[in-house]
PDB file of C-alpha atoms in Angstrom:
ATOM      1  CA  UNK A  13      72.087  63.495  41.184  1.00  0.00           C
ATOM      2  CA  UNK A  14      68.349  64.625  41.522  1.00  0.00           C
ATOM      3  CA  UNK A  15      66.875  66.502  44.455  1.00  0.00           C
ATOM      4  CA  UNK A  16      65.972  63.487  46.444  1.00  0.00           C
ATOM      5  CA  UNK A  17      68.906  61.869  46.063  1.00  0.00           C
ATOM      6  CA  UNK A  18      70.987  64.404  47.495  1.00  0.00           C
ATOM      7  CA  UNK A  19      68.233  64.887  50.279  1.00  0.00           C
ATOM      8  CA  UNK A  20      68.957  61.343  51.370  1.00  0.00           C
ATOM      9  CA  UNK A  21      72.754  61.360  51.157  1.00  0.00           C
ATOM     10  CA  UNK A  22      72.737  64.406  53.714  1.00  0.00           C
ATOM     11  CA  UNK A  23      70.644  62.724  55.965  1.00  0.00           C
ATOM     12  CA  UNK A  24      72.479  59.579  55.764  1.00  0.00           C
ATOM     13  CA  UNK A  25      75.573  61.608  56.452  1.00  0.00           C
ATOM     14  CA  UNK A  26      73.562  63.846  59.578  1.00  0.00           C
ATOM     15  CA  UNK A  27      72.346  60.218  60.882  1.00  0.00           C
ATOM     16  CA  UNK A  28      76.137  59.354  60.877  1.00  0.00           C
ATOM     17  CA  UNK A  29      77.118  62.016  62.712  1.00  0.00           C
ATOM     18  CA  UNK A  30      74.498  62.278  65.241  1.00  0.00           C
ATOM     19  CA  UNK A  31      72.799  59.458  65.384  1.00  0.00           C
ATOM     20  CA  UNK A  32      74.377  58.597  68.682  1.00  0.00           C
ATOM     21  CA  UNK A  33      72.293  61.920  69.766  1.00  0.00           C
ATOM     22  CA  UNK A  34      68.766  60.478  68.769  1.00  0.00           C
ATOM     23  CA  UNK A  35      66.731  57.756  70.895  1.00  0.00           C
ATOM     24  CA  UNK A  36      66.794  54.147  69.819  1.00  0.00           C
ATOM     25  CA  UNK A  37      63.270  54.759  68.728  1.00  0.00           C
ATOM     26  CA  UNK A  38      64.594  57.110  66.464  1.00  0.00           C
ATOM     27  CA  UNK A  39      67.564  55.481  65.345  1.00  0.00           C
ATOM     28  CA  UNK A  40      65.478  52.342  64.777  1.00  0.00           C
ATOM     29  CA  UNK A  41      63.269  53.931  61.875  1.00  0.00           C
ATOM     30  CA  UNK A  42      65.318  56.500  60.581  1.00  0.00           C
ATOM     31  CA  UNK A  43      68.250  53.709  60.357  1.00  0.00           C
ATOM     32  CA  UNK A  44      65.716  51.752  58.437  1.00  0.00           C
ATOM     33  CA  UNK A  45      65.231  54.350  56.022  1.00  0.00           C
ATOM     34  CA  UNK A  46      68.281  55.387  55.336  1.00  0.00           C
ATOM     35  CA  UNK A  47      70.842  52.680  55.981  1.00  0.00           C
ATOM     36  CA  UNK A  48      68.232  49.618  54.921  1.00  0.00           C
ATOM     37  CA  UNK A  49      66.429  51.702  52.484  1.00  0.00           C
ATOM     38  CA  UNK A  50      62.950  50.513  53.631  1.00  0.00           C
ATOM     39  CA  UNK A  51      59.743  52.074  52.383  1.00  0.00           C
ATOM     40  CA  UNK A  52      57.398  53.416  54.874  1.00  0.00           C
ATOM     41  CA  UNK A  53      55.198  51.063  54.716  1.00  0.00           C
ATOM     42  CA  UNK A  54      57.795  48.362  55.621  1.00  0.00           C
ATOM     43  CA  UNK A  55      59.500  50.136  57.926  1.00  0.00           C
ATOM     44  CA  UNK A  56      56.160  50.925  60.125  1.00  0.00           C
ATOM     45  CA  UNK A  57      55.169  46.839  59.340  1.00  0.00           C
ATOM     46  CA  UNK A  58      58.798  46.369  60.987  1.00  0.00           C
ATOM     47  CA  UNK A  59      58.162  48.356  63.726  1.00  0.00           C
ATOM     48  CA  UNK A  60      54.771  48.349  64.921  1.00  0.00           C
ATOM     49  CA  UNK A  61      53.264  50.955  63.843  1.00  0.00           C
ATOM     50  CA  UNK A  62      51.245  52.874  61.512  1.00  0.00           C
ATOM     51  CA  UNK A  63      53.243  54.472  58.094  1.00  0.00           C
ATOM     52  CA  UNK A  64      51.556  57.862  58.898  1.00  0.00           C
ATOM     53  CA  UNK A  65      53.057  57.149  62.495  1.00  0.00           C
ATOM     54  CA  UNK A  66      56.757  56.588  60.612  1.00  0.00           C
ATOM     55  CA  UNK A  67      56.396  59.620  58.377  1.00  0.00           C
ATOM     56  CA  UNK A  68      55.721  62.107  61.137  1.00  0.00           C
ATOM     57  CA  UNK A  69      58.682  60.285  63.564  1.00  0.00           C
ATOM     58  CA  UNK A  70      60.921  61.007  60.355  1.00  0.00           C
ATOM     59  CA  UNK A  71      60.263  64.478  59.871  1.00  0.00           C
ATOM     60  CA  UNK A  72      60.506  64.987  63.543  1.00  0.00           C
ATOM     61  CA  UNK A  73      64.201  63.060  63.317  1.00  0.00           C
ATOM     62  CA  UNK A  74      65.018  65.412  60.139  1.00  0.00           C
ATOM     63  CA  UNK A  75      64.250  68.506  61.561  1.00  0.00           C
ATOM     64  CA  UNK A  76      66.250  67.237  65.010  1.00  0.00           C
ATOM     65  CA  UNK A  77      69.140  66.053  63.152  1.00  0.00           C
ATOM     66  CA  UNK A  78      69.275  69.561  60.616  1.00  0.00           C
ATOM     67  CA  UNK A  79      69.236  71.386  64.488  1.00  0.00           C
ATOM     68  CA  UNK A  80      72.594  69.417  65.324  1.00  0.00           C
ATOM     69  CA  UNK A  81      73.562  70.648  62.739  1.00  0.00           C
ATOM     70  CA  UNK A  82      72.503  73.910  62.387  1.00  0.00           C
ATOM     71  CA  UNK A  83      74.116  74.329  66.053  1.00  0.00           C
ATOM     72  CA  UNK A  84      77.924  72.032  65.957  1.00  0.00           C
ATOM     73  CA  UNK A  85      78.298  72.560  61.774  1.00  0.00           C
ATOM     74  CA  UNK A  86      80.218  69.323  62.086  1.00  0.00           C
ATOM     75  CA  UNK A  87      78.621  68.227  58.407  1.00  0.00           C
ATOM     76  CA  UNK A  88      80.178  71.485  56.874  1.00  0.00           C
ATOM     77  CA  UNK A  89      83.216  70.880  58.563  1.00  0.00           C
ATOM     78  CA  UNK A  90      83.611  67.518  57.276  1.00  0.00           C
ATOM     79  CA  UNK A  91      82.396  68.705  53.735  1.00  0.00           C
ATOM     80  CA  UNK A  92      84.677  71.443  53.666  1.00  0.00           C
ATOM     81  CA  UNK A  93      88.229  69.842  54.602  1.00  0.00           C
ATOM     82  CA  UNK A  94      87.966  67.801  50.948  1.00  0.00           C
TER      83      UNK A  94
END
């Protein structure tokens, strides 16, 4: 599995987690991304707003959800009990 691959599979599996955690705002686009698989583009057609506007709320919802985890470990957890 290549580098971005695994990138999205971890976030799809941090979103899981603590999704519940981030605003619907949040939810709304990063859900797109990674649950509908939605380009940028459609995903800031979808929600109003600009793609540059998606991109940054992304990498602001990354680094937020990598803090969760960073702080409750609850991905490593899971990973490490199979």
């Amino acid at each position: 599995m290549g580098h971005a691959m695994e990138r999205i599979v971890r976030l799809g599996m941090l979103y899981d987690l603590y999704g519940d955690l981030l605003t619907e705002h949040q939810r709304e686009i990063f859900g797109a991304l990674v649950n509908e698989d939605l380009s940028l583009s459609e995903i800031a057609l979808d929600c109003g707003i600009t793609r540059q506007g998606v991109q940054d709320m992304l990498k602001r919802t990354e680094k937020k959800l990598e803090d969760y985890e960073s702080k409750l470990h609850l991905l490593e957890k899971k990973l490490s009990e199979k």
